[in-house]
Amino acid sequence: MGSLFDGGFLRVAMTDRRRCARPLPEQVARVAGAYDALIMREKDLDDGAYVALAREVMAACGRAGVAFVAHGHVPAARELGVSRLHLPLPALALAGRPEGFDLVGTNVHEVAEVAAAEGLGADYLVASPVFAPSCKPLPGRGVAFLEQVIAAAHVPVLALGGITDATELAVRAAGAAGAVRMSGAMACA
């Protein structure tokens, strides 16, 4: 997503193949035109299965001009030649920023995590959950939480959790660099 942050508000899809009504590569092809980037999460897969699925998803992204971001699977991302990586903050803290990636992002769930994430070399942050997500029984933290994360951060901040067309307008107004949709991108017909 490196240069993607230069072109205005970023719309990102995050995968969850278990919510799809069709195979993940087909769902990605179906919705890709609405997004600038796609984070392939699928954290339950081993590296081999992740690589196999990612090759198909990357092809769908490539046809649509959507940037591909690997999630968590560092060896798989290297095997795929991916330059963009998203890691959970505990993984980034444990192993440090992996070498060889142009862009590394992480999630923050508390304002206090912003400094730690930036200190570990995060190039962007995903503040979560801003609104109540439909995929987990969690309350949203609200726009005020997002604004606090943005104020504390020195890197772009994306919003995740309960992102719809209406809530996307709210996170834009709050100054987020973009919004990440999971359920909205994966569960649509």
Tab-separated table of C-alpha atoms in Angstrom:
chain	number	residue	atom	x	y	z
A	1	MET	CA	0.000	0.000	0.000
A	2	GLY	CA	3.059	2.247	0.000
A	3	SER	CA	2.122	4.639	-2.800
A	4	LEU	CA	-1.584	3.877	-2.258
A	5	PHE	CA	-1.553	6.285	0.675
A	6	ASP	CA	-0.698	9.103	-1.731
A	7	GLY	CA	-3.960	8.996	-3.667
A	8	GLY	CA	-6.653	9.945	-1.181
A	9	PHE	CA	-8.960	7.800	0.905
A	10	LEU	CA	-8.011	4.104	0.692
A	11	ARG	CA	-10.679	1.403	0.471
A	12	VAL	CA	-9.399	-1.991	1.625
A	13	ALA	CA	-11.041	-5.417	1.675
A	14	MET	CA	-9.922	-7.995	4.233
A	15	THR	CA	-10.647	-11.617	3.441
A	16	ASP	CA	-12.557	-14.217	5.390
A	17	ARG	CA	-13.248	-17.135	3.058
A	18	ARG	CA	-15.590	-18.751	5.582
A	19	ARG	CA	-18.089	-15.903	5.088
A	20	CYS	CA	-18.072	-16.185	1.297
A	21	ALA	CA	-20.944	-17.698	-0.656
A	22	ARG	CA	-18.422	-18.751	-3.330
A	23	PRO	CA	-14.725	-19.670	-3.497
A	24	LEU	CA	-12.534	-16.815	-2.257
A	25	PRO	CA	-10.826	-16.067	-5.607
A	26	GLU	CA	-14.273	-15.707	-7.219
A	27	GLN	CA	-15.467	-13.404	-4.434
A	28	VAL	CA	-12.331	-11.287	-4.751
A	29	ALA	CA	-12.845	-10.995	-8.516
A	30	ARG	CA	-16.470	-10.034	-7.912
A	31	VAL	CA	-15.780	-7.184	-5.461
A	32	ALA	CA	-12.231	-6.122	-6.376
A	33	GLY	CA	-13.273	-3.118	-8.433
A	34	ALA	CA	-14.635	-1.426	-5.319
A	35	TYR	CA	-11.294	-1.585	-3.457
A	36	ASP	CA	-7.763	-0.219	-3.768
A	37	ALA	CA	-6.134	-3.025	-1.782
A	38	LEU	CA	-6.913	-6.436	-0.339
A	39	ILE	CA	-5.465	-7.953	2.833
A	40	MET	CA	-5.595	-11.750	2.616
A	41	ARG	CA	-6.086	-12.710	6.261
A	42	GLU	CA	-6.952	-16.444	6.362
A	43	LYS	CA	-4.914	-16.958	9.517
A	44	ASP	CA	-6.132	-20.524	10.054
A	45	LEU	CA	-4.286	-21.822	6.966
A	46	ASP	CA	-0.803	-23.305	7.112
A	47	ASP	CA	1.815	-21.643	4.892
A	48	GLY	CA	1.421	-24.159	2.048
A	49	ALA	CA	-2.346	-23.750	1.846
A	50	TYR	CA	-1.982	-19.988	2.214
A	51	VAL	CA	0.444	-19.848	-0.726
A	52	ALA	CA	-1.833	-21.945	-2.934
A	53	LEU	CA	-4.883	-19.797	-2.209
A	54	ALA	CA	-2.906	-16.558	-2.358
A	55	ARG	CA	-1.685	-17.313	-5.883
A	56	GLU	CA	-5.307	-17.415	-7.069
A	57	VAL	CA	-6.311	-14.349	-5.060
A	58	MET	CA	-3.243	-12.414	-6.265
A	59	ALA	CA	-4.197	-13.218	-9.866
A	60	ALA	CA	-7.718	-11.863	-9.267
A	61	CYS	CA	-6.253	-8.748	-7.631
A	62	GLY	CA	-3.814	-8.277	-10.501
A	63	ARG	CA	-6.594	-8.420	-13.100
A	64	ALA	CA	-8.529	-5.766	-11.163
A	65	GLY	CA	-5.538	-3.522	-10.372
A	66	VAL	CA	-5.907	-4.104	-6.621
A	67	ALA	CA	-2.832	-4.139	-4.367
A	68	PHE	CA	-2.316	-7.446	-2.527
A	69	VAL	CA	-1.247	-7.488	1.128
A	70	ALA	CA	-0.312	-10.730	2.887
A	71	HIS	CA	-1.480	-11.149	6.470
A	72	GLY	CA	0.648	-12.868	9.092
A	73	HIS	CA	2.241	-15.584	6.973
A	74	VAL	CA	5.778	-14.168	6.670
A	75	PRO	CA	7.410	-17.253	5.044
A	76	ALA	CA	4.484	-17.565	2.633
A	77	ALA	CA	4.658	-13.861	1.774
A	78	ARG	CA	8.349	-14.228	1.005
A	79	GLU	CA	7.701	-17.284	-1.158
A	80	LEU	CA	5.034	-15.322	-3.044
A	81	GLY	CA	7.336	-12.325	-3.511
A	82	VAL	CA	4.867	-10.041	-1.761
A	83	SER	CA	6.193	-6.630	-0.733
A	84	ARG	CA	3.301	-5.655	1.565
A	85	LEU	CA	2.598	-7.383	4.871
A	86	HIS	CA	0.094	-6.951	7.684
A	87	LEU	CA	0.939	-8.451	11.084
A	88	PRO	CA	-1.008	-8.541	14.338
A	89	LEU	CA	0.700	-6.292	16.880
A	90	PRO	CA	1.697	-9.216	19.164
A	91	ALA	CA	3.453	-10.930	16.220
A	92	LEU	CA	5.223	-7.705	15.274
A	93	ALA	CA	6.298	-7.230	18.901
A	94	LEU	CA	7.525	-10.815	19.196
A	95	ALA	CA	9.550	-11.085	15.998
A	96	GLY	CA	10.154	-7.444	15.113
A	97	ARG	CA	9.635	-5.939	11.700
A	98	PRO	CA	10.527	-8.588	9.120
A	99	GLU	CA	13.132	-7.566	6.574
A	100	GLY	CA	12.418	-7.465	2.870
A	101	PHE	CA	8.983	-5.855	2.928
A	102	ASP	CA	8.300	-2.374	1.572
A	103	LEU	CA	5.244	-1.888	3.737
A	104	VAL	CA	4.328	-3.424	7.092
A	105	GLY	CA	1.134	-2.587	8.929
A	106	THR	CA	-0.499	-3.671	12.169
A	107	ASN	CA	-3.707	-3.340	14.174
A	108	VAL	CA	-4.152	-1.246	17.292
A	109	HIS	CA	-7.018	-1.706	19.715
A	110	GLU	CA	-5.933	0.929	22.234
A	111	VAL	CA	-4.510	4.425	21.795
A	112	ALA	CA	-1.603	3.361	24.028
A	113	GLU	CA	-0.580	0.803	21.382
A	114	VAL	CA	0.121	3.461	18.734
A	115	ALA	CA	3.588	4.406	20.013
A	116	ALA	CA	4.586	0.759	20.404
A	117	ALA	CA	3.403	-0.095	16.883
A	118	GLU	CA	5.269	2.833	15.374
A	119	GLY	CA	8.353	2.015	17.430
A	120	LEU	CA	8.293	-1.495	15.957
A	121	GLY	CA	8.346	-0.022	12.463
A	122	ALA	CA	4.700	-0.107	11.403
A	123	ASP	CA	4.116	1.939	8.259
A	124	TYR	CA	0.362	2.114	8.789
A	125	LEU	CA	-2.118	1.253	11.535
A	126	VAL	CA	-5.573	-0.280	11.488
A	127	ALA	CA	-7.666	1.031	14.387
A	128	SER	CA	-10.193	-1.571	15.445
A	129	PRO	CA	-13.039	-1.999	16.109
A	130	VAL	CA	-14.321	1.480	15.344
A	131	PHE	CA	-17.927	0.304	14.962
A	132	ALA	CA	-19.409	-2.997	16.131
A	133	PRO	CA	-18.204	-5.666	13.695
A	134	SER	CA	-20.763	-8.080	12.296
A	135	CYS	CA	-18.298	-10.983	12.454
A	136	LYS	CA	-17.498	-10.778	16.200
A	137	PRO	CA	-19.559	-9.943	19.295
A	138	LEU	CA	-17.527	-6.845	20.135
A	139	PRO	CA	-18.733	-3.323	20.831
A	140	GLY	CA	-17.393	-0.584	18.607
A	141	ARG	CA	-14.985	1.890	20.148
A	142	GLY	CA	-16.496	4.830	18.247
A	143	VAL	CA	-15.286	7.707	16.145
A	144	ALA	CA	-13.711	9.384	19.192
A	145	PHE	CA	-11.400	6.352	19.577
A	146	LEU	CA	-10.451	6.600	15.901
A	147	GLU	CA	-9.760	10.334	16.243
A	148	GLN	CA	-7.517	9.673	19.258
A	149	VAL	CA	-5.545	7.037	17.353
A	150	ILE	CA	-5.155	9.403	14.384
A	151	ALA	CA	-3.998	12.218	16.700
A	152	ALA	CA	-1.411	9.962	18.342
A	153	ALA	CA	-0.129	8.436	15.101
A	154	HIS	CA	2.608	9.627	12.764
A	155	VAL	CA	1.625	7.085	10.091
A	156	PRO	CA	-1.635	6.620	8.153
A	157	VAL	CA	-4.529	5.122	10.114
A	158	LEU	CA	-7.236	2.944	8.593
A	159	ALA	CA	-10.536	2.141	10.323
A	160	LEU	CA	-11.851	-1.427	10.732
A	161	GLY	CA	-15.009	-2.752	12.323
A	162	GLY	CA	-18.573	-2.246	11.184
A	163	ILE	CA	-17.597	-0.350	8.045
A	164	THR	CA	-20.605	0.307	5.804
A	165	ASP	CA	-21.253	3.060	3.294
A	166	ALA	CA	-22.633	5.245	6.092
A	167	THR	CA	-19.873	4.557	8.623
A	168	GLU	CA	-17.233	5.014	5.923
A	169	LEU	CA	-18.392	8.614	5.617
A	170	ALA	CA	-17.889	9.063	9.364
A	171	VAL	CA	-14.335	7.686	9.331
A	172	ARG	CA	-13.478	9.874	6.326
A	173	ALA	CA	-14.762	12.906	8.233
A	174	ALA	CA	-12.664	11.874	11.246
A	175	GLY	CA	-9.514	12.013	9.122
A	176	ALA	CA	-8.783	8.323	8.595
A	177	ALA	CA	-6.541	7.484	5.652
A	178	GLY	CA	-8.966	4.747	4.690
A	179	ALA	CA	-11.410	2.052	5.730
A	180	VAL	CA	-11.141	-1.731	5.841
A	181	ARG	CA	-14.182	-3.912	5.202
A	182	MET	CA	-14.286	-7.606	5.989
A	183	SER	CA	-17.884	-8.750	6.238
A	184	GLY	CA	-19.075	-6.180	3.721
A	185	ALA	CA	-16.555	-7.392	1.164
A	186	MET	CA	-16.832	-11.116	1.827
A	187	ALA	CA	-20.516	-11.671	2.577
A	188	CYS	CA	-22.048	-9.727	-0.289
A	189	ALA	CA	-23.705	-11.740	-3.037
